[in-house]
Structure formats: C-alpha cells, structure tokens
CSV table of C-alpha atoms in Angstrom, one decimal:
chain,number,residue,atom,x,y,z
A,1,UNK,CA,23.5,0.6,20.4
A,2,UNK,CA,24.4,4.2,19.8
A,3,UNK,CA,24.6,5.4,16.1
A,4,UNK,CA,28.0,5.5,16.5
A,5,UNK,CA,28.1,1.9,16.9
A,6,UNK,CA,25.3,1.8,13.8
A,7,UNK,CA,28.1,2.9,11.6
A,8,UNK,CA,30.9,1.0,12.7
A,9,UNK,CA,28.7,-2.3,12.8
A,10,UNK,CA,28.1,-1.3,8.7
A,11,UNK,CA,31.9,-0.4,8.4
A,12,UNK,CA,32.8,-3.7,9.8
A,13,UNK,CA,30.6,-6.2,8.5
A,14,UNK,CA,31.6,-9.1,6.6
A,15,UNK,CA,30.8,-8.8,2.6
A,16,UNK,CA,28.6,-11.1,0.2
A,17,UNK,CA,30.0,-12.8,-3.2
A,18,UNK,CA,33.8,-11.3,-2.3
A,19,UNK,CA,35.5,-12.3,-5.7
A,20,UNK,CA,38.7,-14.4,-4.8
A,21,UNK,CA,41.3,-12.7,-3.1
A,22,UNK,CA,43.9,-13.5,-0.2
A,23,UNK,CA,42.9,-14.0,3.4
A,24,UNK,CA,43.6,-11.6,6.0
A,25,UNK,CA,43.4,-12.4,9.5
A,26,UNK,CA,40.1,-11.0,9.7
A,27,UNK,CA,38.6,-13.2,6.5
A,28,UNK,CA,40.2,-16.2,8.0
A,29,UNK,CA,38.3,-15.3,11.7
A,30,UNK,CA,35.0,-15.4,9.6
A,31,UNK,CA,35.6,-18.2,7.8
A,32,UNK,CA,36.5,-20.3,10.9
A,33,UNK,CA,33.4,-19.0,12.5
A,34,UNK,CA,31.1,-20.2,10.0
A,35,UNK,CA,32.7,-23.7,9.8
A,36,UNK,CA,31.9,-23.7,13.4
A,37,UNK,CA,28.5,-22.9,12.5
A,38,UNK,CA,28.5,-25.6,9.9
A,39,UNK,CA,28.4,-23.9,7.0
A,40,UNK,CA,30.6,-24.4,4.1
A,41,UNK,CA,33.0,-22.1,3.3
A,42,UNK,CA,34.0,-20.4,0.0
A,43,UNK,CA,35.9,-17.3,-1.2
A,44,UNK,CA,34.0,-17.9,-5.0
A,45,UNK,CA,30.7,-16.5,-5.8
A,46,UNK,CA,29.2,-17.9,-2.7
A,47,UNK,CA,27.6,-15.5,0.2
A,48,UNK,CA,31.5,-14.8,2.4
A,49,UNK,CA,31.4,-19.0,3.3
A,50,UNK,CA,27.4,-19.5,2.8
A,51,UNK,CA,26.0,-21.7,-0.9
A,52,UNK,CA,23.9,-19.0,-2.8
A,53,UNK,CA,20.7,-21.4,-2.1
A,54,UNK,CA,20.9,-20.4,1.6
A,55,UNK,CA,20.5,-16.8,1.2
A,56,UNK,CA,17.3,-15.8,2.7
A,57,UNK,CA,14.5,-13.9,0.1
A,58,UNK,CA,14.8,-10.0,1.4
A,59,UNK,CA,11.7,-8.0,1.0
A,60,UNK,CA,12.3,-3.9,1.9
A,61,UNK,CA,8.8,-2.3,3.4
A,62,UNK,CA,8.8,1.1,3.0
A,63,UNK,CA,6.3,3.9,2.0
A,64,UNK,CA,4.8,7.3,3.6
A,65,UNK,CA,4.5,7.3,7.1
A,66,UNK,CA,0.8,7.1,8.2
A,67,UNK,CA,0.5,4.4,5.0
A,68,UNK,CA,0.6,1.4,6.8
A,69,UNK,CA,4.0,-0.1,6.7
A,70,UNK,CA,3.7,-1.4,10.4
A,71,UNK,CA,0.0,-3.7,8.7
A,72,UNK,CA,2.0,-4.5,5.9
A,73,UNK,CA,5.2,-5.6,8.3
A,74,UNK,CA,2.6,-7.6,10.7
A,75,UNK,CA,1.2,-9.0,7.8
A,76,UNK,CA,4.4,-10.4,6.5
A,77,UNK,CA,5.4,-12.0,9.7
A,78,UNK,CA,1.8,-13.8,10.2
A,79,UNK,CA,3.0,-15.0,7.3
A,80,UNK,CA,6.3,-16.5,8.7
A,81,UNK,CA,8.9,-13.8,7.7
A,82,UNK,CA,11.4,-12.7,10.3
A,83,UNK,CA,10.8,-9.0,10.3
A,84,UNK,CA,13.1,-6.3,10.8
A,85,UNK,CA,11.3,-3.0,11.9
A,86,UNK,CA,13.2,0.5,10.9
A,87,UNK,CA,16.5,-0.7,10.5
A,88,UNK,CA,19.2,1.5,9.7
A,89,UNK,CA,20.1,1.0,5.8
A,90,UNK,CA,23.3,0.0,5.9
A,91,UNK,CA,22.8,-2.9,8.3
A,92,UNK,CA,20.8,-5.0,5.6
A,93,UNK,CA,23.4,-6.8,3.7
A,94,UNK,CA,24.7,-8.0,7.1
A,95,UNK,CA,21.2,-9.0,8.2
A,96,UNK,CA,20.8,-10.9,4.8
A,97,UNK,CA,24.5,-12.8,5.7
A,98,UNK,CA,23.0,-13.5,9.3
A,99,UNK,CA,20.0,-14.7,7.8
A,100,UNK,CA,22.6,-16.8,5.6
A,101,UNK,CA,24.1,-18.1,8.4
A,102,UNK,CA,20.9,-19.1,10.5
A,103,UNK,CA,21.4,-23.0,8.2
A,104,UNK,CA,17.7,-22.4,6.4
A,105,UNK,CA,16.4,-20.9,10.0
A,106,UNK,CA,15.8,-17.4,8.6
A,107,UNK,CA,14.5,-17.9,4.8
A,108,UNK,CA,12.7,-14.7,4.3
A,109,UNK,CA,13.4,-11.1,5.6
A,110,UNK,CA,11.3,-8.2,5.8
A,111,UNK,CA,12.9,-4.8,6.7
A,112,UNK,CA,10.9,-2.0,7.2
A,113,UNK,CA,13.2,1.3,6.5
A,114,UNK,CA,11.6,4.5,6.9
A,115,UNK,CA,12.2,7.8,7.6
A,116,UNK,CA,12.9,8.1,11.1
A,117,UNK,CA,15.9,6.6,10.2
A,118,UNK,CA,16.8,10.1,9.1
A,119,UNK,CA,20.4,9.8,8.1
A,120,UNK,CA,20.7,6.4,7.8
A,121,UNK,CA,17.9,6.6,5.2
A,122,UNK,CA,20.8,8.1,2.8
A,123,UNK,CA,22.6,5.0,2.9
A,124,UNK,CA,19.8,2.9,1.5
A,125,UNK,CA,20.8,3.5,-1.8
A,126,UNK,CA,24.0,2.0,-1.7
A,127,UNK,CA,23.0,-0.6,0.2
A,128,UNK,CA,20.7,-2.1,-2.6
A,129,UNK,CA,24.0,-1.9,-4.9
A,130,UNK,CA,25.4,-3.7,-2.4
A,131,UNK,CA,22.7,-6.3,-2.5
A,132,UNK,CA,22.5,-6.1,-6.1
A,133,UNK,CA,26.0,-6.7,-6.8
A,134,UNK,CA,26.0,-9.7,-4.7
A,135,UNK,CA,23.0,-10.9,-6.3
A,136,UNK,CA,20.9,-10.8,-3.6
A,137,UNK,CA,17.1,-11.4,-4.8
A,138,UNK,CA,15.3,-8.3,-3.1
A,139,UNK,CA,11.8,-6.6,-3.4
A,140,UNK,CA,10.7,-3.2,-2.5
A,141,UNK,CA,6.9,-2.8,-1.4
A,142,UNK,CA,5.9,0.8,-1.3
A,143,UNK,CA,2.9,2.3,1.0
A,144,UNK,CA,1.5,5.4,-0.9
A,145,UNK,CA,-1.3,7.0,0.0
A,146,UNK,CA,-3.0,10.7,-0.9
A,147,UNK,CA,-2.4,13.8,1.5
A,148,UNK,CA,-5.8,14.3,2.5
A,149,UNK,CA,-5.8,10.0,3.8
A,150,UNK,CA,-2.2,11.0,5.6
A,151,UNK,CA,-3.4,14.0,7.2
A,152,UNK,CA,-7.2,12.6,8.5
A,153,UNK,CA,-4.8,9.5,9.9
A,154,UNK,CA,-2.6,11.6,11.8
A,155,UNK,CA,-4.9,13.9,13.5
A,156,UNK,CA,-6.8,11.2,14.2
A,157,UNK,CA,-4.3,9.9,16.3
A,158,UNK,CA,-2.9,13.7,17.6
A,159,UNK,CA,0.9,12.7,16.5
A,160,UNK,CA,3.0,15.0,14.4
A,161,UNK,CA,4.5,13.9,11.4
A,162,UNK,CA,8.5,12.7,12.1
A,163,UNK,CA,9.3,15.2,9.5
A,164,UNK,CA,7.4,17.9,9.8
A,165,UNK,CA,9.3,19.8,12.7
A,166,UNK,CA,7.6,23.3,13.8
A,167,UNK,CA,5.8,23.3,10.6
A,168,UNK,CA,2.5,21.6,9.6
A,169,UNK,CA,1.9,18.0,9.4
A,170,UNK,CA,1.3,18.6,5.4
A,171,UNK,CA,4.8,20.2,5.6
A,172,UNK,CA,6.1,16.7,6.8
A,173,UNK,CA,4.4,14.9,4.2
A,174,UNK,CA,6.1,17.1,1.5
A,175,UNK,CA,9.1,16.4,2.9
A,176,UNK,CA,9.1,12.7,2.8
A,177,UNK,CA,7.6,12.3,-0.5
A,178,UNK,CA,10.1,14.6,-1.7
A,179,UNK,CA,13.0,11.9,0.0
A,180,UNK,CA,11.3,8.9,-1.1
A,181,UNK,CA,10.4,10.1,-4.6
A,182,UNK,CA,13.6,7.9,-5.9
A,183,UNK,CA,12.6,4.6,-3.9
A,184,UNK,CA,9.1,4.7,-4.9
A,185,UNK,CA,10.2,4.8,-8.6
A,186,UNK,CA,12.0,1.7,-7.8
A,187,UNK,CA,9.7,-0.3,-5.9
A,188,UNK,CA,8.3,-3.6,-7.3
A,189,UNK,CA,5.1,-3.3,-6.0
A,190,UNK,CA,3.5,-0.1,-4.8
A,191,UNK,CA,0.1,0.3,-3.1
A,192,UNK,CA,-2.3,3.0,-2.5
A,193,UNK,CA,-3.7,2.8,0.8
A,194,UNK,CA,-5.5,6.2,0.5
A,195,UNK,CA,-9.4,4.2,0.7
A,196,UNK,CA,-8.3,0.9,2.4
A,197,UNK,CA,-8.7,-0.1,5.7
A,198,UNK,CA,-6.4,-2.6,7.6
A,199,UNK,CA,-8.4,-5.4,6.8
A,200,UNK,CA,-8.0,-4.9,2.9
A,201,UNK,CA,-4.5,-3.8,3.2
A,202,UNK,CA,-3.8,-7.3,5.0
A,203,UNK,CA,-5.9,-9.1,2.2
A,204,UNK,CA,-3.8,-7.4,-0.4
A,205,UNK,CA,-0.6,-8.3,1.1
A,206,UNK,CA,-1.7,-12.5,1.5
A,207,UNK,CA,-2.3,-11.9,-2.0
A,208,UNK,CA,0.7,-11.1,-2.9
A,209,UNK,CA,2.9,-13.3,-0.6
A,210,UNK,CA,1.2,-16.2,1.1
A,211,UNK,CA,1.1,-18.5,-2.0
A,212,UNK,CA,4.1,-21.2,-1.6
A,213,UNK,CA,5.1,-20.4,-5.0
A,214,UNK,CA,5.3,-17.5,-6.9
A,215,UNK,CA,4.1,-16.9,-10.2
A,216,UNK,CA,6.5,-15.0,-12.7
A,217,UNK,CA,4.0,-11.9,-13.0
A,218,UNK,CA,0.9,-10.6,-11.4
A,219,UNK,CA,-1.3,-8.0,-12.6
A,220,UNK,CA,-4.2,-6.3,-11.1
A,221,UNK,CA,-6.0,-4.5,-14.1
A,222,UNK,CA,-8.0,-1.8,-12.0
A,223,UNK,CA,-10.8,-0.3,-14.2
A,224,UNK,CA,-11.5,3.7,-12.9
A,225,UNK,CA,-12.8,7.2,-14.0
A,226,UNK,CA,-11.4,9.9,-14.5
A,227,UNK,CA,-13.6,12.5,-12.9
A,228,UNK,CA,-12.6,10.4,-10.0
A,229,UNK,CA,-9.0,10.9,-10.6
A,230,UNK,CA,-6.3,8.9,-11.5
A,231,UNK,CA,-4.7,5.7,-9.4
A,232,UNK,CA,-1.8,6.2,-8.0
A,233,UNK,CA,-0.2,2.7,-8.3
A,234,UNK,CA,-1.0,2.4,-11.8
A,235,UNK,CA,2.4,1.6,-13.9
A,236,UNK,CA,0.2,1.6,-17.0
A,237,UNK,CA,-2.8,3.8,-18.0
A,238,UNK,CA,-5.0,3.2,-20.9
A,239,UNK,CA,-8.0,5.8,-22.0
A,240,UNK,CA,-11.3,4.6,-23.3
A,241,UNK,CA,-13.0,7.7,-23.6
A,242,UNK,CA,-12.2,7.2,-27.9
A,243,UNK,CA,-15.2,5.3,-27.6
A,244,UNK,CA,-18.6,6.1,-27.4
A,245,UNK,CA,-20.0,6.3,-23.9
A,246,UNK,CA,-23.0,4.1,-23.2
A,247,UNK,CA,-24.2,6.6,-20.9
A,248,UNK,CA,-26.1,8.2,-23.3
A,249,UNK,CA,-27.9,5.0,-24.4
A,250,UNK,CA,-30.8,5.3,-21.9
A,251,UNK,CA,-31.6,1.2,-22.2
A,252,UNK,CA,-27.9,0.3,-20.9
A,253,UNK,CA,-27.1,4.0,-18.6
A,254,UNK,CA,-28.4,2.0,-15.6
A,255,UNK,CA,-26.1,-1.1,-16.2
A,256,UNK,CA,-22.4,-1.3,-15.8
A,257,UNK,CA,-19.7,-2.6,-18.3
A,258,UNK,CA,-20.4,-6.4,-16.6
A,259,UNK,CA,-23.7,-6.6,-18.4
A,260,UNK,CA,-23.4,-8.9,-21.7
A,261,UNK,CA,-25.3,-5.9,-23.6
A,262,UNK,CA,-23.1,-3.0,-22.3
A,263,UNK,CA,-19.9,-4.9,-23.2
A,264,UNK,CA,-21.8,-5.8,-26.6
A,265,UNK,CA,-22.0,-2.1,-27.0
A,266,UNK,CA,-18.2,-1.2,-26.3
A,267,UNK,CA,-17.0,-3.8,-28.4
A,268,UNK,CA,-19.2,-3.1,-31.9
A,269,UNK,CA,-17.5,0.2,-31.8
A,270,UNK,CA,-14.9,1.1,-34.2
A,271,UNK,CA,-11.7,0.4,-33.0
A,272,UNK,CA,-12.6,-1.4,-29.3
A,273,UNK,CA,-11.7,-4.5,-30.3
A,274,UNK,CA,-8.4,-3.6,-32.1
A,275,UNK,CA,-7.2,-1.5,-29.4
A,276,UNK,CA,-7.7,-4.9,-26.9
A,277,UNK,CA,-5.5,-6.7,-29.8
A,278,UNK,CA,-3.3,-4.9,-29.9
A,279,UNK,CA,-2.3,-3.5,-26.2
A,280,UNK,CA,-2.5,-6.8,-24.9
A,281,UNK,CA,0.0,-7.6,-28.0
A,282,UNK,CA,1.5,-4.6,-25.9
A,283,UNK,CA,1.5,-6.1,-22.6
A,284,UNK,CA,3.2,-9.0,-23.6
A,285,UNK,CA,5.9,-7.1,-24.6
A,286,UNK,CA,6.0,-5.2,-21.8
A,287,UNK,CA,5.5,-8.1,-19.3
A,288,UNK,CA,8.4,-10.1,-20.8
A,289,UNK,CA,10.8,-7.0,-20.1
A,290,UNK,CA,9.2,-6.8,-16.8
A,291,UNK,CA,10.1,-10.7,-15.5
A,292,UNK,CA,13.7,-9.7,-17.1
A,293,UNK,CA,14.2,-6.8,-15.3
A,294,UNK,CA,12.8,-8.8,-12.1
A,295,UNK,CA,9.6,-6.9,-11.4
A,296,UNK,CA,6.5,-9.4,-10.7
A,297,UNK,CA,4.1,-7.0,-10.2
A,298,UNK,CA,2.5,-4.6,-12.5
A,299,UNK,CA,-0.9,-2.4,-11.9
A,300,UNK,CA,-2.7,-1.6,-15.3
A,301,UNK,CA,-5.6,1.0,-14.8
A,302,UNK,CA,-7.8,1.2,-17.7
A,303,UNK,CA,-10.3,4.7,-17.5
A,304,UNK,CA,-13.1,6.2,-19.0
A,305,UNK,CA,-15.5,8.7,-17.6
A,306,UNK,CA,-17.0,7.7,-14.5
A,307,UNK,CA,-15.3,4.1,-14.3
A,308,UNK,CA,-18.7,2.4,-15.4
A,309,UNK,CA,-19.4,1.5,-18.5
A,310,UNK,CA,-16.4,1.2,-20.9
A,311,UNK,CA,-13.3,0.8,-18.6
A,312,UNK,CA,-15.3,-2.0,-16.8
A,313,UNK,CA,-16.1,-3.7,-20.1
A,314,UNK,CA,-12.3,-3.6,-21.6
A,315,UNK,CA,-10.7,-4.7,-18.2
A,316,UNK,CA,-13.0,-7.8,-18.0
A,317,UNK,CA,-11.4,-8.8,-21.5
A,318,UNK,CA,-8.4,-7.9,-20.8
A,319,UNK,CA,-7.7,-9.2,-17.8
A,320,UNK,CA,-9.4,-12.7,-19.6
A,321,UNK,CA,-6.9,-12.0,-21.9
A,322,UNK,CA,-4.0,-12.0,-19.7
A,323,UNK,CA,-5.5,-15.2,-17.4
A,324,UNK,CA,-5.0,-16.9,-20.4
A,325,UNK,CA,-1.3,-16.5,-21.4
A,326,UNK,CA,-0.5,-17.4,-17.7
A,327,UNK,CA,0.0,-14.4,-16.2
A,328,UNK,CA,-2.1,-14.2,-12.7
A,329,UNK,CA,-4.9,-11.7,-12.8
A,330,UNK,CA,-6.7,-10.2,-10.6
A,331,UNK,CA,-9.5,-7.4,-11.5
A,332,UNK,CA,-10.7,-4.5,-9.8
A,333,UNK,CA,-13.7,-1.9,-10.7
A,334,UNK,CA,-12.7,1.2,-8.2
A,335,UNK,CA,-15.5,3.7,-9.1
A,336,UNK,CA,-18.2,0.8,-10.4
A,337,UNK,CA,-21.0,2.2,-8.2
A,338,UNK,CA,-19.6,5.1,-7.1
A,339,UNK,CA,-21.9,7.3,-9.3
C-alpha cells in the first residue's frame, strides 16, 4: 500500500460513536455490512453498528528508538494481544472498529507507532482525539532510556539512527526526543530501559499486563540516590536528605535502610514520621485524581544520598503504606548496593 493509499484509507474510514444523523448511501453500505457480519447495528453512541462492550482495549507502544518497543510489542503478544507494529497514526481508530467488528475475536490491540512513520507520526495527535471522543479506553506505554544506553545499543548493532540523517547518531536521538517530548508527557506508563536487559523489560511488562484483571492503580515506589542521578520515570520525587544520614553512625554505615535498627534510626528523627503521614495523606489525593483522569500507573522515587540508608527505609513504609489502602505496590531499591 503506497502512502497515498495510507491517507485515503484514514480519509475514508468509517467513524466510532457518530451521534445520530441521516444515512447516506455510504452509512447505509456499512451498516449492511456489519449485519452481515452479525453485529448489531446502531447510529446512537455505539461503535458505527458495534455495542460499546465489543470494542477491543487499545494499548499505543511507543518510546525512543533503540528502547525496546519491539520486547515490549513481543511481550504483549505472548501475552495474547493482536499487535500492530509501526502503524501509520491515522489508521488506529479504524483498526480499533476492525477489532470491533472481529465479534470478541480481537479484544486487545497493541500498536506500536514510532518514528519511522515520519509524517504520519503528526497525525497521532489527532488520532487519540479521535479515540478519545469516541470513548475509546487507550493506554500509552512509553520506552525511555538515557543517551549514553541509546548510543552503546546502536553501535553495537552498526545501524544509524532513523533520524539522524548525515549527522551523528546523538543528533538522531535529539531529534526524536524533541518529537516525542509531547507523547511522553502523556503516556500512562513510562519506563526507563537505560540498565535493563530484555529479560527485565519482559518481566516488567507481565507485570503490568498479564494479570486477568486489573487493579485501579499501581505504584512502584523506587527508592535511589542522588549522586546517582535522578529516575527518569519518576512522576513523583520526594527528598530525604532533611534527615540525618545514618552514614555517619559507624554501628549502622555497613547496613542498609532494610535493617530494623537503620529504619529505627530514620524514623526517631524529627519530622520522618510526619513527613510519611502526611505525603501518603498526599498520595491519596493524588492517586484518586489519577484513577479519575484514567492513569493506573504511577512511579514515586523517594532519594537521599547514595540510595541506602534513608530512601530505603521511607519506601519500605511507604510502600506498606500504600499495600494497605489497596493500591498494588511493588518496591524497588535501584542504588541499594551500588556503593
């Protein structure tokens, strides 16, 4: 199909939750063709002839190139999803009718839209309007990952980067995070590949989608330190450096933040326990305008110095914390032993 034929396919294709209106000739054609198909048909607020129930869930892979969107993809459709790999933008409302259509054959869609789309990547942004007026249910997962990871990955494999033209590969890389700046702000779920291999990237994606039912919010509460950097799929960050560092208590500096004595220490310190009062008053706040707003996913990194002692210590409660008003938890230490 020539791109030509891309854009007519988008031009022409058959829209979702059409408010009532008169039939044309070409409505009526569609209509007829999903009553052969066996599907009731509708001009209310029903997917163009197809109940709401029987549109398929829609999940949109995209990220850096070099990231791993083709693990994440393969991943997904292990998992049973019916993947769609670097479709043009505008096609995905009419793969979410097909899907629609398929009578509970096609329940879940993956699409992975990247840039070598190039410019059908523009249209992506109107296509989740689309999707969003129709009230499609869609998620976006987003593969970051640092320049340094993105640069070792494609020398290592002696391919230039789509984008990088007669420049350098770190000129490509600049490029596209420059395009996907706006998606990555709006992505559900955004993870930093920059230290995993495909293993963990697989394991983090069954986590996330290979339970038969969802819960309303997960959070992965990531202790770190800050000498080490920040994370860069953290949608929170909280600093525990106003606390004094059990570093410089030679009985505990060899111990972490999971020994009873260290977290003794952090918590008999002014303040420690008011600040885990009161931000995980915080979070609930926060995680009951997430599940409005539709995000199920949230990453809150907690830091202190090296990502040892004190950040350890406040994630274990907190996470506890969260475990225990319902919300699924799931901790990580990322520079615990690092030192």
């Amino acid at each position: 199909m020539t791109e030509h034929e891309h854009d007519q396919y988008a031009e022409e294709r058959p829209a979702l939750n059409r408010p009532d209106r008169s039939e044309s000739g070409a409505d009526q054609g569609r209509q007829q063709a999903a009553q052969d198909n066996g599907a009731q048909v509708s001009t209310g607020s029903e997917t163009a002839g197809i109940p709401d129930a029987a549109i398929p869930e829609l999940v949109i892979i995209s990220g850096m190139s070099g990231a791993g969107r083709s693990t994440a993809a393969k991943c997904l459709e292990d998992l049973g999803w019916f993947v769609v790999d670097n479709l043009p933008p505008a096609l995905i409302p009419t793969m979410v009718e097909l899907g629609a259509r398929s009578q509970g054959n096609v329940a879940r869609i993956a699409v992975v839209v990247d840039v070598r789309g190039r410019r059908f990547f523009d249209n992506l942004r109107e296509s989740l309007a689309d999707l969003e007026a129709k009230n499609v249910t869609r998620r976006i997962v987003f593969l970051e990952s640092s320049d340094e990871a993105l640069v070792r990955r494609f020398e290592s494999v002696r391919r230039p980067h789509p984008l990088q033209g007669d420049g350098r590969i770190v000129d490509g890389i600049a490029a596209e995070r420059e395009l996907l700046r706006e998606l990555r702000g709006d992505a559900d779920l955004v993870i930093d590949t920059s230290s995993l291999n495909v293993h963990e990237l697989r394991a983090k994606m069954d986590a996330q989608f290979a339970g038969e039912e969802e819960p309303e919010l997960r959070a992965t509460v990531m202790s770190f330190g800050f000498k080490y950097g920040l994370p860069v799929d953290a949608d929170l960050v909280a600093d525990m450096r106003f606390l004094p560092n059990p570093h410089w208590v030679p009985e505990l500096r060899p111990y972490t933040g999971l020994n009873e004595e260290v977290a003794a220490y952090v918590f008999n310190q002014p303040g420690a326990k008011e600040f885990l009062d009161r931000y995980a008053e915080l979070l609930r706040l926060i995680a009951a305008g997430y599940r409005r707003e539709g995000k199920r996913y949230v990453t809150i990194a907690i830091g202190c110095t090296g990502g040892k002692h004190r950040s350890v210590a406040m994630s274990e409660k907190l996470a506890a914390r969260l475990a225990a008003e319902g919300v699924e938890t799931v901790v990580v230490h990322r520079d615990m032993g690092r030192e």
